[in-house]
Amino acid sequence: MHDYTMKKIGLIGGMSWESSLLYYEIINEKIRETLGGFHSAKCIMESVDFAEIEKLQHKDDWNSLNKIMANSAKNLENAKADIIVLCTNTMHLCSEEIKKSTDIPFLHIAVATGKKIKENNIKKVLLLGTKFTMEKEFFKKVLKEDFNIEVIIPNESDRDIVHQIIYKELVHGKIESNSKKEYQRIIKNSINNGAGGVILGCTEIPLLIKNKDINIPAFDTTRIHAEAAVEFALKQ
């Protein structure tokens, strides 16, 4: 058994807590799978109240959101975390502010995802997530500029559908077969538009769509992000 010095992973959670639970689970499973025995992850979580965040998101008050995220990141750094992992896609809109406020590495979800897509030699992908994730540039920009991957998003009415299903059903743990059909239809349309893969760019989407439900590779950003955190923690 190697003598590992494991780094401490700092997690910003609570958006939603169900998805933070997934991060915690995937990180610990991956550590156990890699190191065996009784190993589990050294980590610490700073969890916010999602109601507060959701209200500010829909008011478009990113100034306040920046402050909350930067503050959470600082708390993790003060608690001796070695890396910051933000357990949600949408709030990566605050990544610049987080990086500015802390001196430890920040593991960007789009960078981790971009590496995975590149490994699969896929040049064009469909991005699904909240409206913020699909419409704003923070995710697409990383894929385009750092990895030369073309990103397409659904048309406006389909973006509405994707977003509503996340906020009205998935974050509340509701899984509807009709909603799954809608997502499958939207993904199928993107294949006709040349998409070679689909990014499940919201922690909750994999609850609804699994690889077996579609005909192109699905990139589950939660799993990719969490596993990249473990890779960092175990790098000697």
mmCIF file of C-alpha atoms in Angstrom:
data_model
loop_
_atom_site.group_PDB
_atom_site.id
_atom_site.type_symbol
_atom_site.label_atom_id
_atom_site.label_comp_id
_atom_site.label_asym_id
_atom_site.label_seq_id
_atom_site.Cartn_x
_atom_site.Cartn_y
_atom_site.Cartn_z
ATOM 1 C CA MET A 1 0.000 0.000 0.000
ATOM 2 C CA HIS A 2 1.443 3.355 -1.002
ATOM 3 C CA ASP A 3 1.884 5.945 1.667
ATOM 4 C CA TYR A 4 -0.454 8.631 0.405
ATOM 5 C CA THR A 5 -0.535 12.181 1.608
ATOM 6 C CA MET A 6 -4.094 12.973 0.747
ATOM 7 C CA LYS A 7 -5.035 16.586 0.115
ATOM 8 C CA LYS A 8 -8.124 18.063 1.716
ATOM 9 C CA ILE A 9 -11.009 18.859 -0.660
ATOM 10 C CA GLY A 10 -13.078 21.956 0.119
ATOM 11 C CA LEU A 11 -16.663 21.737 -1.132
ATOM 12 C CA ILE A 12 -19.159 24.570 -1.504
ATOM 13 C CA GLY A 13 -22.518 22.823 -1.232
ATOM 14 C CA GLY A 14 -26.231 23.256 -0.658
ATOM 15 C CA MET A 15 -27.234 24.135 -4.242
ATOM 16 C CA SER A 16 -29.191 21.812 -3.946
ATOM 17 C CA TRP A 17 -28.173 19.663 -0.965
ATOM 18 C CA GLU A 18 -29.254 16.575 -2.955
ATOM 19 C CA SER A 19 -26.551 17.286 -5.486
ATOM 20 C CA SER A 20 -23.961 17.996 -2.779
ATOM 21 C CA LEU A 21 -24.785 14.565 -1.396
ATOM 22 C CA LEU A 22 -23.841 13.089 -4.788
ATOM 23 C CA TYR A 23 -20.486 14.883 -4.724
ATOM 24 C CA TYR A 24 -19.751 13.536 -1.249
ATOM 25 C CA GLU A 25 -20.724 10.039 -2.332
ATOM 26 C CA ILE A 26 -18.782 10.011 -5.623
ATOM 27 C CA ILE A 27 -15.642 11.473 -4.009
ATOM 28 C CA ASN A 28 -15.609 8.887 -1.225
ATOM 29 C CA GLU A 29 -16.416 5.986 -3.563
ATOM 30 C CA LYS A 30 -13.602 7.007 -5.887
ATOM 31 C CA ILE A 31 -11.112 7.276 -3.002
ATOM 32 C CA ARG A 32 -12.080 3.833 -1.742
ATOM 33 C CA GLU A 33 -11.919 2.374 -5.239
ATOM 34 C CA THR A 34 -8.443 3.879 -5.770
ATOM 35 C CA LEU A 35 -6.858 3.242 -2.366
ATOM 36 C CA GLY A 36 -8.911 0.308 -1.102
ATOM 37 C CA GLY A 37 -9.229 -0.703 2.526
ATOM 38 C CA PHE A 38 -10.895 1.740 4.877
ATOM 39 C CA HIS A 39 -9.898 4.838 2.919
ATOM 40 C CA SER A 40 -12.268 7.791 2.645
ATOM 41 C CA ALA A 41 -11.808 11.393 1.547
ATOM 42 C CA LYS A 42 -10.383 14.221 3.589
ATOM 43 C CA CYS A 43 -12.879 16.951 2.887
ATOM 44 C CA ILE A 44 -14.843 19.799 4.354
ATOM 45 C CA MET A 45 -18.131 21.288 3.159
ATOM 46 C CA GLU A 46 -19.418 24.816 3.470
ATOM 47 C CA SER A 47 -23.136 24.592 2.743
ATOM 48 C CA VAL A 48 -25.385 27.544 1.874
ATOM 49 C CA ASP A 49 -29.153 27.970 2.136
ATOM 50 C CA PHE A 50 -30.410 27.368 -1.409
ATOM 51 C CA ALA A 51 -33.566 29.490 -0.900
ATOM 52 C CA GLU A 52 -31.373 32.566 -0.470
ATOM 53 C CA ILE A 53 -29.302 31.699 -3.550
ATOM 54 C CA GLU A 54 -32.304 30.877 -5.748
ATOM 55 C CA LYS A 55 -33.950 34.205 -4.886
ATOM 56 C CA LEU A 56 -30.819 36.159 -5.822
ATOM 57 C CA GLN A 57 -30.386 34.133 -9.050
ATOM 58 C CA HIS A 58 -33.851 35.029 -10.242
ATOM 59 C CA LYS A 59 -33.344 38.680 -9.264
ATOM 60 C CA ASP A 60 -30.155 38.514 -11.331
ATOM 61 C CA ASP A 61 -28.233 39.888 -8.351
ATOM 62 C CA TRP A 62 -24.828 38.430 -9.165
ATOM 63 C CA ASN A 63 -23.050 40.982 -6.974
ATOM 64 C CA SER A 64 -24.546 39.479 -3.845
ATOM 65 C CA LEU A 65 -24.023 35.958 -5.175
ATOM 66 C CA ASN A 66 -20.359 36.725 -5.879
ATOM 67 C CA LYS A 67 -19.936 37.858 -2.280
ATOM 68 C CA ILE A 68 -21.589 34.750 -0.832
ATOM 69 C CA MET A 69 -19.514 32.396 -2.989
ATOM 70 C CA ALA A 70 -16.239 34.238 -2.331
ATOM 71 C CA ASN A 71 -16.991 34.175 1.370
ATOM 72 C CA SER A 72 -17.740 30.443 1.337
ATOM 73 C CA ALA A 73 -14.471 29.820 -0.505
ATOM 74 C CA LYS A 74 -12.525 31.898 2.039
ATOM 75 C CA ASN A 75 -14.056 29.894 4.879
ATOM 76 C CA LEU A 76 -12.840 26.690 3.214
ATOM 77 C CA GLU A 77 -9.358 28.097 2.747
ATOM 78 C CA ASN A 78 -9.297 29.126 6.413
ATOM 79 C CA ALA A 79 -10.315 25.571 7.290
ATOM 80 C CA LYS A 80 -7.134 24.368 5.523
ATOM 81 C CA ALA A 81 -8.717 23.024 2.321
ATOM 82 C CA ASP A 82 -6.192 22.453 -0.493
ATOM 83 C CA ILE A 83 -8.636 22.969 -3.364
ATOM 84 C CA ILE A 84 -12.100 24.475 -3.868
ATOM 85 C CA VAL A 85 -14.845 22.519 -5.588
ATOM 86 C CA LEU A 86 -18.115 24.329 -6.210
ATOM 87 C CA CYS A 87 -20.802 21.601 -6.231
ATOM 88 C CA THR A 88 -23.063 23.154 -8.881
ATOM 89 C CA ASN A 89 -22.773 24.346 -12.480
ATOM 90 C CA THR A 90 -24.724 27.608 -12.444
ATOM 91 C CA MET A 91 -22.753 29.236 -9.637
ATOM 92 C CA HIS A 92 -19.566 28.945 -11.675
ATOM 93 C CA LEU A 93 -20.671 32.358 -12.888
ATOM 94 C CA CYS A 94 -18.910 33.442 -9.679
ATOM 95 C CA SER A 95 -15.621 31.642 -10.384
ATOM 96 C CA GLU A 96 -13.576 34.790 -11.067
ATOM 97 C CA GLU A 97 -14.612 36.255 -7.736
ATOM 98 C CA ILE A 98 -13.770 32.997 -5.940
ATOM 99 C CA LYS A 99 -10.321 32.864 -7.557
ATOM 100 C CA LYS A 100 -9.647 36.499 -6.670
ATOM 101 C CA SER A 101 -10.579 35.975 -3.026
ATOM 102 C CA THR A 102 -8.530 32.845 -2.332
ATOM 103 C CA ASP A 103 -4.997 31.523 -2.801
ATOM 104 C CA ILE A 104 -5.727 27.831 -3.279
ATOM 105 C CA PRO A 105 -6.601 26.171 -6.612
ATOM 106 C CA PHE A 106 -10.179 26.340 -7.855
ATOM 107 C CA LEU A 107 -11.308 23.301 -9.853
ATOM 108 C CA HIS A 108 -13.573 24.626 -12.632
ATOM 109 C CA ILE A 109 -16.346 22.243 -13.660
ATOM 110 C CA ALA A 110 -16.137 23.212 -17.354
ATOM 111 C CA VAL A 111 -12.365 22.602 -17.450
ATOM 112 C CA ALA A 112 -12.782 19.122 -15.959
ATOM 113 C CA THR A 113 -15.619 18.415 -18.438
ATOM 114 C CA GLY A 114 -13.693 19.813 -21.416
ATOM 115 C CA LYS A 115 -10.775 17.447 -20.733
ATOM 116 C CA LYS A 116 -13.160 14.475 -20.716
ATOM 117 C CA ILE A 117 -14.856 15.490 -23.995
ATOM 118 C CA LYS A 118 -11.467 16.011 -25.641
ATOM 119 C CA GLU A 119 -10.315 12.546 -24.540
ATOM 120 C CA ASN A 120 -13.347 11.203 -26.419
ATOM 121 C CA ASN A 121 -12.418 13.194 -29.550
ATOM 122 C CA ILE A 122 -15.813 14.876 -29.697
ATOM 123 C CA LYS A 123 -15.881 18.246 -31.455
ATOM 124 C CA LYS A 124 -19.489 19.342 -31.018
ATOM 125 C CA VAL A 125 -21.716 18.928 -27.971
ATOM 126 C CA LEU A 126 -25.168 19.840 -26.742
ATOM 127 C CA LEU A 127 -25.180 21.672 -23.411
ATOM 128 C CA LEU A 128 -28.142 21.092 -21.105
ATOM 129 C CA GLY A 129 -28.535 22.833 -17.767
ATOM 130 C CA THR A 130 -30.336 25.728 -16.154
ATOM 131 C CA LYS A 131 -31.074 28.727 -18.370
ATOM 132 C CA PHE A 132 -28.115 30.470 -16.756
ATOM 133 C CA THR A 133 -25.776 27.649 -17.754
ATOM 134 C CA MET A 134 -27.146 27.322 -21.291
ATOM 135 C CA GLU A 135 -27.473 31.037 -22.096
ATOM 136 C CA LYS A 136 -24.570 32.711 -20.317
ATOM 137 C CA GLU A 137 -21.014 32.287 -21.532
ATOM 138 C CA PHE A 138 -19.136 30.916 -18.510
ATOM 139 C CA PHE A 139 -19.348 27.233 -19.519
ATOM 140 C CA LYS A 140 -19.388 27.531 -23.318
ATOM 141 C CA LYS A 141 -16.455 29.942 -23.291
ATOM 142 C CA VAL A 142 -14.151 27.501 -21.495
ATOM 143 C CA LEU A 143 -15.001 24.694 -23.921
ATOM 144 C CA LYS A 144 -14.553 26.930 -26.951
ATOM 145 C CA GLU A 145 -11.416 28.797 -25.911
ATOM 146 C CA ASP A 146 -9.551 26.114 -23.970
ATOM 147 C CA PHE A 147 -10.611 22.998 -25.863
ATOM 148 C CA ASN A 148 -11.900 24.163 -29.241
ATOM 149 C CA ILE A 149 -15.207 22.341 -28.688
ATOM 150 C CA GLU A 150 -18.315 23.734 -30.361
ATOM 151 C CA VAL A 151 -21.291 24.001 -28.025
ATOM 152 C CA ILE A 152 -24.914 24.054 -29.130
ATOM 153 C CA ILE A 153 -27.923 24.739 -26.939
ATOM 154 C CA PRO A 154 -31.631 23.960 -27.439
ATOM 155 C CA ASN A 155 -33.959 26.568 -28.991
ATOM 156 C CA GLU A 156 -35.702 29.022 -26.684
ATOM 157 C CA SER A 157 -38.855 27.052 -25.937
ATOM 158 C CA ASP A 158 -36.832 23.888 -25.330
ATOM 159 C CA ARG A 159 -34.474 25.803 -23.007
ATOM 160 C CA ASP A 160 -37.572 26.782 -21.048
ATOM 161 C CA ILE A 161 -38.627 23.159 -20.799
ATOM 162 C CA VAL A 162 -35.163 22.012 -19.677
ATOM 163 C CA HIS A 163 -34.983 24.785 -17.053
ATOM 164 C CA GLN A 164 -38.508 24.292 -15.676
ATOM 165 C CA ILE A 165 -38.006 20.542 -15.293
ATOM 166 C CA ILE A 166 -34.855 21.200 -13.249
ATOM 167 C CA TYR A 167 -36.412 23.798 -10.926
ATOM 168 C CA LYS A 168 -39.947 22.451 -10.652
ATOM 169 C CA GLU A 169 -39.171 18.728 -10.511
ATOM 170 C CA LEU A 170 -35.580 17.553 -10.266
ATOM 171 C CA VAL A 171 -34.385 19.784 -7.419
ATOM 172 C CA HIS A 172 -37.398 18.515 -5.461
ATOM 173 C CA GLY A 173 -36.490 14.916 -6.254
ATOM 174 C CA LYS A 174 -39.419 14.387 -8.664
ATOM 175 C CA ILE A 175 -38.694 12.122 -11.632
ATOM 176 C CA GLU A 176 -41.432 12.214 -14.325
ATOM 177 C CA SER A 177 -41.394 9.865 -17.324
ATOM 178 C CA ASN A 178 -42.866 12.613 -19.503
ATOM 179 C CA SER A 179 -39.982 14.906 -18.650
ATOM 180 C CA LYS A 180 -37.537 12.181 -19.576
ATOM 181 C CA LYS A 181 -39.226 11.926 -22.993
ATOM 182 C CA GLU A 182 -38.874 15.698 -23.481
ATOM 183 C CA TYR A 183 -35.155 15.564 -22.690
ATOM 184 C CA GLN A 184 -34.732 12.600 -25.032
ATOM 185 C CA ARG A 185 -36.494 14.515 -27.826
ATOM 186 C CA ILE A 186 -34.271 17.576 -27.292
ATOM 187 C CA ILE A 187 -31.122 15.406 -27.327
ATOM 188 C CA LYS A 188 -32.286 13.620 -30.478
ATOM 189 C CA ASN A 189 -32.763 16.987 -32.230
ATOM 190 C CA SER A 190 -29.208 17.946 -31.355
ATOM 191 C CA ILE A 191 -27.855 14.738 -32.904
ATOM 192 C CA ASN A 192 -29.532 15.812 -36.152
ATOM 193 C CA ASN A 193 -27.626 19.090 -35.756
ATOM 194 C CA GLY A 194 -24.302 17.282 -35.515
ATOM 195 C CA ALA A 195 -23.852 16.898 -31.749
ATOM 196 C CA GLY A 196 -21.521 14.011 -30.905
ATOM 197 C CA GLY A 197 -22.192 14.159 -27.182
ATOM 198 C CA VAL A 198 -24.381 15.822 -24.573
ATOM 199 C CA ILE A 199 -23.277 17.615 -21.422
ATOM 200 C CA LEU A 200 -25.615 16.972 -18.510
ATOM 201 C CA GLY A 201 -24.661 20.391 -17.189
ATOM 202 C CA CYS A 202 -26.737 20.446 -14.076
ATOM 203 C CA THR A 203 -26.123 18.243 -11.077
ATOM 204 C CA GLU A 204 -29.751 17.099 -11.122
ATOM 205 C CA ILE A 205 -30.106 16.016 -14.785
ATOM 206 C CA PRO A 206 -28.415 12.593 -14.340
ATOM 207 C CA LEU A 207 -31.270 11.721 -11.993
ATOM 208 C CA LEU A 208 -33.478 11.818 -15.109
ATOM 209 C CA ILE A 209 -31.211 10.891 -18.038
ATOM 210 C CA LYS A 210 -28.805 7.941 -18.001
ATOM 211 C CA ASN A 211 -26.393 6.878 -20.731
ATOM 212 C CA LYS A 212 -28.716 4.028 -21.718
ATOM 213 C CA ASP A 213 -31.557 6.522 -22.428
ATOM 214 C CA ILE A 214 -29.775 8.177 -25.363
ATOM 215 C CA ASN A 215 -27.674 7.362 -28.430
ATOM 216 C CA ILE A 216 -24.682 9.633 -27.842
ATOM 217 C CA PRO A 217 -22.218 9.785 -24.951
ATOM 218 C CA ALA A 218 -23.480 11.758 -21.968
ATOM 219 C CA PHE A 219 -21.017 13.786 -19.908
ATOM 220 C CA ASP A 220 -22.225 13.966 -16.341
ATOM 221 C CA THR A 221 -20.526 17.122 -15.047
ATOM 222 C CA THR A 222 -21.094 16.157 -11.391
ATOM 223 C CA ARG A 223 -19.284 12.842 -11.682
ATOM 224 C CA ILE A 224 -16.517 14.277 -13.885
ATOM 225 C CA HIS A 225 -15.982 17.192 -11.471
ATOM 226 C CA ALA A 226 -16.017 15.031 -8.336
ATOM 227 C CA GLU A 227 -13.602 12.506 -9.847
ATOM 228 C CA ALA A 228 -11.262 15.303 -10.941
ATOM 229 C CA ALA A 229 -11.238 16.514 -7.318
ATOM 230 C CA VAL A 230 -10.115 13.055 -6.191
ATOM 231 C CA GLU A 231 -7.409 13.001 -8.840
ATOM 232 C CA PHE A 232 -6.108 16.291 -7.432
ATOM 233 C CA ALA A 233 -6.310 15.052 -3.844
ATOM 234 C CA LEU A 234 -4.246 11.949 -4.608
ATOM 235 C CA LYS A 235 -1.668 13.530 -6.916
ATOM 236 C CA GLN A 236 1.715 13.136 -5.261
#
